[in-house]
Coordinates of N, CA, C and O and ligand atoms in Angstrom, one line a residue:
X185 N 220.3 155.5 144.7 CA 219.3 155.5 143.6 C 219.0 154.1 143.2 O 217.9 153.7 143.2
X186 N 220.0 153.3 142.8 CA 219.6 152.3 142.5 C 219.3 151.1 143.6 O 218.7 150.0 143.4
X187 N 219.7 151.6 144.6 CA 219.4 150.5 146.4 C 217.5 151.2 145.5 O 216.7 150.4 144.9
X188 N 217.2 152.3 145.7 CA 215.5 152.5 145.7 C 215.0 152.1 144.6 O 213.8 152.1 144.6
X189 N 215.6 151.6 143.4 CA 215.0 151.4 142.0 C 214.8 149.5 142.4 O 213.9 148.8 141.9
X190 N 215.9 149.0 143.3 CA 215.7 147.5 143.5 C 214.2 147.6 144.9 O 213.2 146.9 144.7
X191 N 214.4 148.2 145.9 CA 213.2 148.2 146.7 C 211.9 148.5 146.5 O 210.9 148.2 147.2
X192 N 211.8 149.5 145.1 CA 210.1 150.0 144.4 C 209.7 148.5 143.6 O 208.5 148.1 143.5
X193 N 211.0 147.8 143.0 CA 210.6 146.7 141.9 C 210.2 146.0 143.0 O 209.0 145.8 143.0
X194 N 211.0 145.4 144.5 CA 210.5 144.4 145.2 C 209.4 145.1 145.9 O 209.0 144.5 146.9
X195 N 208.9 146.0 145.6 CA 207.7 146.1 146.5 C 206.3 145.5 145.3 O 205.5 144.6 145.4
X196 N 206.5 146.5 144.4 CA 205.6 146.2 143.4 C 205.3 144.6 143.2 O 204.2 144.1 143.2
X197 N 206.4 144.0 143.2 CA 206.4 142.2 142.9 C 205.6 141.8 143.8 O 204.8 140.8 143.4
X198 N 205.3 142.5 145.4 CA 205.2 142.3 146.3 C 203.5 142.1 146.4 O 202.8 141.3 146.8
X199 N 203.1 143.6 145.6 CA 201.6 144.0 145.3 C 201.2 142.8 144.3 O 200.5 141.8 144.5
X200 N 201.9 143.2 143.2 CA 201.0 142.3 142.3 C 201.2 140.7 142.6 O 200.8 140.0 141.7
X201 N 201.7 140.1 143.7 CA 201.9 138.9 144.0 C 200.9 138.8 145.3 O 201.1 137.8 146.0
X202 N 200.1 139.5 145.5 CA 199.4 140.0 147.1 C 198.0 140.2 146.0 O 197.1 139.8 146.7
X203 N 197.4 140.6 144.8 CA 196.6 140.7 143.9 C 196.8 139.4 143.5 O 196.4 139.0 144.6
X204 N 197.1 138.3 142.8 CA 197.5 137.2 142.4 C 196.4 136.7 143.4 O 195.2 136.7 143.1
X205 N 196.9 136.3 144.7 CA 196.9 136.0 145.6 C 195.0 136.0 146.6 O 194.6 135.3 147.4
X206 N 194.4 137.5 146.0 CA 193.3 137.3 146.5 C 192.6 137.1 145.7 O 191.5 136.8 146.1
X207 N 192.8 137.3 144.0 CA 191.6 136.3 142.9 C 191.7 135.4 143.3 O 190.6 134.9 143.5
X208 N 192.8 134.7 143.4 CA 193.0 132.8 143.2 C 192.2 132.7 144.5 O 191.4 131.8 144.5
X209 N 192.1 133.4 145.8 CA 191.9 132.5 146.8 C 190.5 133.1 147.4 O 189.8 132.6 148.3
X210 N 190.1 134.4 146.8 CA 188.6 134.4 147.2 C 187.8 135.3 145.3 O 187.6 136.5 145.2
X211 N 187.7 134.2 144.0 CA 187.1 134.2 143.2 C 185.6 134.8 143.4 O 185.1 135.3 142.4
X212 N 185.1 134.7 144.4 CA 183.4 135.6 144.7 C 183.6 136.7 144.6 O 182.9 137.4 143.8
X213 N 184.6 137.3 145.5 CA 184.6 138.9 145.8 C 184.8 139.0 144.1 O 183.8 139.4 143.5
X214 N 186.1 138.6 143.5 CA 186.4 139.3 142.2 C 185.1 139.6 141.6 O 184.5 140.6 141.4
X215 N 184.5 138.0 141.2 CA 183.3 138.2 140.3 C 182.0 139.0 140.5 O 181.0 139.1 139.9
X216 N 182.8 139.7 142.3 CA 181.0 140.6 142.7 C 181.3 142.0 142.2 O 180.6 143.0 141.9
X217 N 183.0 141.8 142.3 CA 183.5 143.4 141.9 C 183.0 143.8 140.6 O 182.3 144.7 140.4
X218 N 183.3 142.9 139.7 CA 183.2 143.2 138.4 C 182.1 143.0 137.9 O 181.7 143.1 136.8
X219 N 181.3 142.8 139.0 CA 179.4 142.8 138.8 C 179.2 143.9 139.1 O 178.3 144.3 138.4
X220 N 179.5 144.8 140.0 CA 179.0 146.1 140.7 C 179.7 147.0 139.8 O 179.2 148.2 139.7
X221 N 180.7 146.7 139.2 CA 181.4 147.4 138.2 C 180.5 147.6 137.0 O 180.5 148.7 136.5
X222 N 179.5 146.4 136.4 CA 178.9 147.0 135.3 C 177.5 147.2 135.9 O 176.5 146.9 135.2
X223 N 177.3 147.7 137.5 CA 175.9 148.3 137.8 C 176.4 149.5 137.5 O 175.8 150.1 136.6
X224 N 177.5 150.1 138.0 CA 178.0 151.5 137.9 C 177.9 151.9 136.8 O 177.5 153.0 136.6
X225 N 178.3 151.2 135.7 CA 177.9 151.8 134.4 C 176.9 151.8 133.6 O 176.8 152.4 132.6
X226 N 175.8 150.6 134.4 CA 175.0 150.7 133.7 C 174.0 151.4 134.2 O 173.0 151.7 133.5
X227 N 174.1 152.0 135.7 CA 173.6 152.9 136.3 C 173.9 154.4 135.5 O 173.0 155.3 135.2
X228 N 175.1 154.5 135.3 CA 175.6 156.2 134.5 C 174.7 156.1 133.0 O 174.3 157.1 132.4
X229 N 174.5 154.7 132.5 CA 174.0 154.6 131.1 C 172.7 155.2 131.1 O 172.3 156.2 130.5
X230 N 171.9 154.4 132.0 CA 170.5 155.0 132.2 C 170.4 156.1 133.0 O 169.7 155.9 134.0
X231 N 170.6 156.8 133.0 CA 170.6 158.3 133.6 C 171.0 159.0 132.5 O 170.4 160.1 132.4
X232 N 171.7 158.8 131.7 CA 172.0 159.5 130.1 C 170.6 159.0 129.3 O 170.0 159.7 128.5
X233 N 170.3 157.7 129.6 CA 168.7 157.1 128.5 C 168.0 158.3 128.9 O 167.8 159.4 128.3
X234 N 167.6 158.0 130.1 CA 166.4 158.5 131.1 C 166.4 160.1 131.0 O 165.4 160.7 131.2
X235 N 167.9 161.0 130.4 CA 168.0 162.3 130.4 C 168.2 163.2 131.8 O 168.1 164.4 131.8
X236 N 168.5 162.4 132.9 CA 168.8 162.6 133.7 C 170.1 163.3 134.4 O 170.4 164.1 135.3
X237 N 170.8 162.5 133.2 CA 172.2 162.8 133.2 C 172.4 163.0 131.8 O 172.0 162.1 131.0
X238 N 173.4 164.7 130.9 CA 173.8 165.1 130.0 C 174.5 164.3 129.2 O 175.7 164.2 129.5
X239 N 173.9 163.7 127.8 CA 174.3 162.7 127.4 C 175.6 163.3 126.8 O 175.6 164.4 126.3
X240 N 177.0 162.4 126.8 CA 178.5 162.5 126.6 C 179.2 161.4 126.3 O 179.6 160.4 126.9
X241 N 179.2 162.0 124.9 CA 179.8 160.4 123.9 C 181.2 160.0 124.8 O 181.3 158.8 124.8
X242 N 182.1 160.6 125.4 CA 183.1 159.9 126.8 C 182.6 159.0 127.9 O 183.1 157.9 128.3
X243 N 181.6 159.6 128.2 CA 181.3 158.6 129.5 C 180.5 157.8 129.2 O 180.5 156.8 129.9
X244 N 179.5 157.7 127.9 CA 179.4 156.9 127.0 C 180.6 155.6 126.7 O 180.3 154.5 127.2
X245 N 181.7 155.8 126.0 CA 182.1 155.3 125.5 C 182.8 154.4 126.8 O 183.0 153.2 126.7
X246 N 183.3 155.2 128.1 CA 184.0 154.4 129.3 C 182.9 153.4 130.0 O 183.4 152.4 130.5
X247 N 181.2 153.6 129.9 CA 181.0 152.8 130.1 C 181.0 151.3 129.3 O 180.8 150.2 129.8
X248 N 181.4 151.7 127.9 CA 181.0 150.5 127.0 C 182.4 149.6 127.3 O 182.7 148.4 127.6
X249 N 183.1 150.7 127.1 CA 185.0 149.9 127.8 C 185.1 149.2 129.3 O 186.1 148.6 129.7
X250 N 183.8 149.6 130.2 CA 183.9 148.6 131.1 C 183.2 147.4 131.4 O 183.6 146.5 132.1
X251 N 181.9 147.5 130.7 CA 181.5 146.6 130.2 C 182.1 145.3 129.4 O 181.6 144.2 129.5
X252 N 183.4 145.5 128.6 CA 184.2 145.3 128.1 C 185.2 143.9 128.9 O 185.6 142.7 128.8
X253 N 185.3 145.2 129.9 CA 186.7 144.6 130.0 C 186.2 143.4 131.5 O 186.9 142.6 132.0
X254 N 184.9 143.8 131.8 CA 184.0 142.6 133.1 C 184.1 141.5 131.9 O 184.9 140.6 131.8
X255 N 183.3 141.7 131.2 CA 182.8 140.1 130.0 C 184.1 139.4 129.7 O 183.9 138.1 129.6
X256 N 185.4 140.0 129.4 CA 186.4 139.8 129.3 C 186.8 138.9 130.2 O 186.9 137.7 130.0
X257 N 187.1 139.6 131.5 CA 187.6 138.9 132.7 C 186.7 137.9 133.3 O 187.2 137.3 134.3
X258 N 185.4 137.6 132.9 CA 184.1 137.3 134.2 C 184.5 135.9 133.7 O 184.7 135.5 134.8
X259 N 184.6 135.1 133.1 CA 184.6 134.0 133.1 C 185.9 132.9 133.8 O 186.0 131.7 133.7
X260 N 186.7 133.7 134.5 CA 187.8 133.3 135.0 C 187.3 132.8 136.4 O 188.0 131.9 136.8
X261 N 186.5 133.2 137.1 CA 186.3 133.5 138.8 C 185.4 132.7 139.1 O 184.9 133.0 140.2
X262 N 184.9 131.6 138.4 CA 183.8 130.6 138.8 C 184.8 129.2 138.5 O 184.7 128.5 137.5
X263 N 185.8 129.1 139.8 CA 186.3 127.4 139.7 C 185.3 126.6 140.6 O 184.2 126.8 141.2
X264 N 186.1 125.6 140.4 CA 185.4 124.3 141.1 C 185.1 124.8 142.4 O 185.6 125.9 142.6
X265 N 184.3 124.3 143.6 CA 184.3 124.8 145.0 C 184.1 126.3 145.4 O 184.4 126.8 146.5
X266 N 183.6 127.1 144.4 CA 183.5 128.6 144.6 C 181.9 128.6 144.3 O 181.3 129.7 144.3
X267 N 181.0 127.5 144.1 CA 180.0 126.9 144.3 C 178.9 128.1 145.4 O 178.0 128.9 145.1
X268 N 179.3 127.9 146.2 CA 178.6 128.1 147.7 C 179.8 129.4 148.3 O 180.7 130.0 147.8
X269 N 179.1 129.6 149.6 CA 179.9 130.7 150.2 C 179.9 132.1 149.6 O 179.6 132.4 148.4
X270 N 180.3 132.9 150.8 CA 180.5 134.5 150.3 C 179.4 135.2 150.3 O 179.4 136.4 149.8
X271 N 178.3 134.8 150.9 CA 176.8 135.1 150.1 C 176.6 135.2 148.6 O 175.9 136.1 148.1
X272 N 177.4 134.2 147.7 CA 177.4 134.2 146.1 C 175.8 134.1 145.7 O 175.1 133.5 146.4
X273 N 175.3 134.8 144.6 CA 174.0 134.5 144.4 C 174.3 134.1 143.1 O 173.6 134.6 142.3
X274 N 175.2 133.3 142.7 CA 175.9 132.5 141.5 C 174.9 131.0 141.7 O 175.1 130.1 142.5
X275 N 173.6 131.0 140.4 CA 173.2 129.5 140.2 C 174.0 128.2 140.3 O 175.0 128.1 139.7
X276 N 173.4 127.4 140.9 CA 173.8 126.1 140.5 C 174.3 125.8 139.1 O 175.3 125.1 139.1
X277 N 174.0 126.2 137.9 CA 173.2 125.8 136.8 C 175.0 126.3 136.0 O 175.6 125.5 135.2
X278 N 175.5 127.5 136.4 CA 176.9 127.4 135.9 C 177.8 126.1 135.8 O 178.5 125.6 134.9
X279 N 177.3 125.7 137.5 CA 178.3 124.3 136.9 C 177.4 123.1 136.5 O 177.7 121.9 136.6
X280 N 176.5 123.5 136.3 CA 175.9 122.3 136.2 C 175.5 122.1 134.3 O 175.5 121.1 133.6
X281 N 175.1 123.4 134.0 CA 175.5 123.5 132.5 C 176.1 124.6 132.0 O 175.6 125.7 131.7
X282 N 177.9 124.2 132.0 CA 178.9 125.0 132.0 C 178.3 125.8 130.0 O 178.1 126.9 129.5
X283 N 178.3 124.6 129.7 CA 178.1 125.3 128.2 C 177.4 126.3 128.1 O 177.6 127.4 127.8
X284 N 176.1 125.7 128.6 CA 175.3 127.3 128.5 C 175.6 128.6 129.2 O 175.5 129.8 129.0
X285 N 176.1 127.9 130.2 CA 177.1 129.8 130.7 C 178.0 130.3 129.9 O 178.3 131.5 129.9
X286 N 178.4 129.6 129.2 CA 179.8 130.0 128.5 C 178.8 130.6 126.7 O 179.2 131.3 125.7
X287 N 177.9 130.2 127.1 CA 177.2 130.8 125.6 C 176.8 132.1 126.0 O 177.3 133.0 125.3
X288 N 175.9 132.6 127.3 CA 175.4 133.4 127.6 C 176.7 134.3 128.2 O 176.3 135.5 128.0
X289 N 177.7 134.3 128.7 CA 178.5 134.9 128.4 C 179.2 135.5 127.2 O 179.7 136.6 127.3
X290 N 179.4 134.5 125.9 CA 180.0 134.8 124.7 C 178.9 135.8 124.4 O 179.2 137.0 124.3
X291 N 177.6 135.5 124.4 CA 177.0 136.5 124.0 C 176.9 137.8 124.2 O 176.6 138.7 123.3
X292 N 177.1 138.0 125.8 CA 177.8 139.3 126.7 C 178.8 140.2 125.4 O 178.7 141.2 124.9
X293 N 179.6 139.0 125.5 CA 181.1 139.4 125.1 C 181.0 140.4 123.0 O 181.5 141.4 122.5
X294 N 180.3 139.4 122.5 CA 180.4 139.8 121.5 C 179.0 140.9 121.0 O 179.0 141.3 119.8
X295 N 177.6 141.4 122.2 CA 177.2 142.3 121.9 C 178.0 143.3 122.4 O 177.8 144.2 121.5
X296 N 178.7 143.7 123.0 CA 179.7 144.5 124.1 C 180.8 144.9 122.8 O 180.6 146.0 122.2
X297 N 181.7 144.0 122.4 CA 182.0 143.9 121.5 C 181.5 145.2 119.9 O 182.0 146.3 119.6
X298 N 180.7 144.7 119.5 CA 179.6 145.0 118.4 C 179.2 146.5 119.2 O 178.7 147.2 118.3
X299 N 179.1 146.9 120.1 CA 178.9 148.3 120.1 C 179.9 149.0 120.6 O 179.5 150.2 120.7
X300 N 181.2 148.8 120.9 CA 182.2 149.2 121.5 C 182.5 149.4 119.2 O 182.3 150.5 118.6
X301 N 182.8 148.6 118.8 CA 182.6 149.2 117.4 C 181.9 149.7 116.6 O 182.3 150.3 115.6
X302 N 181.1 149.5 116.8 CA 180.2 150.9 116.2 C 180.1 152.4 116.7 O 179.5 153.2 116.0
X303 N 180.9 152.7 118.1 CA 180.8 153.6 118.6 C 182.5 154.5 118.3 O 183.0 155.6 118.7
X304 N 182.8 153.8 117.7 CA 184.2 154.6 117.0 C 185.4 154.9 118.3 O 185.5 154.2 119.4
X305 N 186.2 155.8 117.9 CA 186.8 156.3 118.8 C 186.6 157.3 119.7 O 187.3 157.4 120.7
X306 N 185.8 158.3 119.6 CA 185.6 159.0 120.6 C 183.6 159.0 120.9 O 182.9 160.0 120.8
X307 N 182.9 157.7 121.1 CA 182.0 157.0 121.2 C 180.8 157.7 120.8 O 180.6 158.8 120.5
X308 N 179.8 156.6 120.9 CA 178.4 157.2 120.2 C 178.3 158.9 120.1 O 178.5 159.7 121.0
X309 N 178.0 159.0 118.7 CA 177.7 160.3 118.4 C 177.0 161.0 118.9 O 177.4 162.1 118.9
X310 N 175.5 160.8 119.6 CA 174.3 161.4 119.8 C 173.6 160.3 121.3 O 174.3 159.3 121.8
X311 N 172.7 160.5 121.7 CA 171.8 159.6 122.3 C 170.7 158.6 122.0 O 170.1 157.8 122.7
X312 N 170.8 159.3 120.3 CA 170.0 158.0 119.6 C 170.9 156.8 119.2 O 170.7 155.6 119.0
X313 N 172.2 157.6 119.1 CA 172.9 156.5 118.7 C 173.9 155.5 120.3 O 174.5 154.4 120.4
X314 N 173.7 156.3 121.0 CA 174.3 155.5 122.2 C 173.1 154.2 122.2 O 173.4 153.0 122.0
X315 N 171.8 154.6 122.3 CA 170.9 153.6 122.6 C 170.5 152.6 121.9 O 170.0 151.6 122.4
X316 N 170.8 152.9 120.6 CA 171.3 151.6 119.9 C 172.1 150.4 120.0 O 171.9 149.2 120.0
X317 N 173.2 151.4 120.2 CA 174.4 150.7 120.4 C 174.6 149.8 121.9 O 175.0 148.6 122.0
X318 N 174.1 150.8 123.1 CA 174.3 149.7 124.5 C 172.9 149.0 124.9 O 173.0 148.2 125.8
X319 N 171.6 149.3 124.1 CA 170.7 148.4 124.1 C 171.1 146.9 124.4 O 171.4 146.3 125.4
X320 N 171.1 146.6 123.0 CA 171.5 145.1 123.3 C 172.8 144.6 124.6 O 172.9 143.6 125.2
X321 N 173.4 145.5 124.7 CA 174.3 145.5 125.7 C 173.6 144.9 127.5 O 173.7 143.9 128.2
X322 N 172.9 145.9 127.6 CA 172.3 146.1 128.3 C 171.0 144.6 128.9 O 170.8 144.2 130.0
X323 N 170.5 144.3 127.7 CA 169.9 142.9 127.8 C 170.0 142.1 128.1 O 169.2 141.3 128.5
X324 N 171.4 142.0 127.7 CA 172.1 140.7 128.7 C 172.4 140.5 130.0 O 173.0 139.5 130.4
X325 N 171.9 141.4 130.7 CA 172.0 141.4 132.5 C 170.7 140.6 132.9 O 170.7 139.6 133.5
X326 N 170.0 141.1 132.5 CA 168.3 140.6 132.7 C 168.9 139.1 132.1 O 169.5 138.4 132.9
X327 N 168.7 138.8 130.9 CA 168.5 136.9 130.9 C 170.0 136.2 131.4 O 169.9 135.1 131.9
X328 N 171.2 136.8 131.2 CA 171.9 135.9 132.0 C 171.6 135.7 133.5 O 172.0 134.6 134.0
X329 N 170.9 136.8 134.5 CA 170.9 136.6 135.7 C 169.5 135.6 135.5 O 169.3 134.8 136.3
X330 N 168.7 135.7 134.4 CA 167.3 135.0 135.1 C 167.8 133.5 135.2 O 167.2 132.8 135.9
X331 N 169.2 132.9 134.3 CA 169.3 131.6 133.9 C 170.4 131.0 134.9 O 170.4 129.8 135.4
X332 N 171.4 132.1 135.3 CA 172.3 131.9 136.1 C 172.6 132.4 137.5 O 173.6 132.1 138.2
X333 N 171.6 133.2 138.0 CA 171.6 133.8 139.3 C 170.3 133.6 140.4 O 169.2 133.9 140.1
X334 N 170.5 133.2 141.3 CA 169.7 132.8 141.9 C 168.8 133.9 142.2 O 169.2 134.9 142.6
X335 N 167.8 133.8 142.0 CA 166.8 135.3 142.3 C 166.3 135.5 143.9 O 165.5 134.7 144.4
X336 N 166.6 136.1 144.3 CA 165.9 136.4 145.7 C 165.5 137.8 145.6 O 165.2 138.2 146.7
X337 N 165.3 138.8 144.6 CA 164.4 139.4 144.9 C 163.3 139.9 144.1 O 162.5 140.6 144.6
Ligands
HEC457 C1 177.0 135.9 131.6 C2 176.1 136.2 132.7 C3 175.9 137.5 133.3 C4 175.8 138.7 132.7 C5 175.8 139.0 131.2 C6 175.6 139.7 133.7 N1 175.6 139.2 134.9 FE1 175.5 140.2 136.7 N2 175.7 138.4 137.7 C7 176.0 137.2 137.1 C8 176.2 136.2 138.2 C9 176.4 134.7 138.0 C10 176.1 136.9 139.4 C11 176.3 136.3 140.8 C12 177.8 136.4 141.2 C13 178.0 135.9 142.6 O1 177.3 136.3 143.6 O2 178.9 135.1 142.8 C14 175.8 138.3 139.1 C15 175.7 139.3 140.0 C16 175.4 140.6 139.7 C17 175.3 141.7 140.7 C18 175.4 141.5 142.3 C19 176.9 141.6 142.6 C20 177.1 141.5 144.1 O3 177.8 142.3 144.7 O4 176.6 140.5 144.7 C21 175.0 142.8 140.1 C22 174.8 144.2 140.7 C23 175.0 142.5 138.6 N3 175.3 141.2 138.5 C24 174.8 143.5 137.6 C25 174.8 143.2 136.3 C26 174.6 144.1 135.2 C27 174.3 145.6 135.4 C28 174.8 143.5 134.0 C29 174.7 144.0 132.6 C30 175.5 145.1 132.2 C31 175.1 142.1 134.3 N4 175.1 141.9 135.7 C32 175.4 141.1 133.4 C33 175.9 136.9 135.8 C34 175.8 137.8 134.8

């Protein structure tokens, strides 16, 4: 029992040192994951707008918490030399005016923020109120890509 309690910890050390290991050394993939991460939800969101899909203050509320938790993490994954490569469609303009990325992300962060609390704990009440609330959310995909993402289409 305890020989398997020392070989589960060294495996796990093993995983999360093998995760470590592919943020630090390929930063594009992370920051494409956690870009397709909030198409997915922002894909589930509009299909609840659009009525497409049966509006549910849960899946509601998981998209607002993934939204969340990208704005959170997204500003880690753009170092020096991650520039180019991967097919990144990451602008020049991040490093070239770091500040204003870092605004247009705070701003991510703190509309995200701002509707993640207004939507309580068990999330938007209705679908008038989800649309309130992930509106502004939502807006910020459109002007941070027009300022920071290279457009090719
Ligand atoms: C603060 C800036 C910023 C915000 C806000 C933002 N994005 Fe992005 N997004 C980027 C950048 C930069 C890239 C390019 C990343 C790369 O290719 O290295 C990108 C890439 C993407 C991609 C392509 C990912 C891939 O696999 O190549 C998708 C899809 C995407 N964003 C969706 C969204 C959606 C949906 C939202 C809003 C919920 C959003 N983004 C909000 C900056 C942002």
């Amino acid at each position: 029992m305890k020989r398997f309690v020392v070989y589960a910890s060294a495996l796990c050390a093993l995983f999360i040192s093998a995760a470590a290991v592919t943020a630090a050394d390929d930063p594009i993939a992370v920051r494409k994951a956690l870009m397709q991460s909030n198409a997915a939800s922002a894909a589930t969101s509009g299909a609840m707008l659009k009525g497409e899909l049966d509006y549910n203050p849960a899946v509601a509320k998981a998209a607002l918490a993934t939204f969340n938790a990208s704005a959170q993490a997204y500003g880690d994954y753009f170092p020096e030399g991650s520039e180019t490569g991967d097919d990144t469609t990451a602008a020049p303009a991040i490093w070239e005016n770091p500040e204003g990325f870092q605004e247009a992300l705070g701003k991510f962060q703190a509309d995200v923020a701002a509707a993640l609390e207004a939507s309580g704990k068990d999330g938007p009440a209705d679908l008038a109120a989800f649309q309130q609330t992930v509106g502004p959310v939502l807006s910020n995909c459109r002007s941070c890509h027009e300022d920071f993402r290279i457009q090719n289409d």
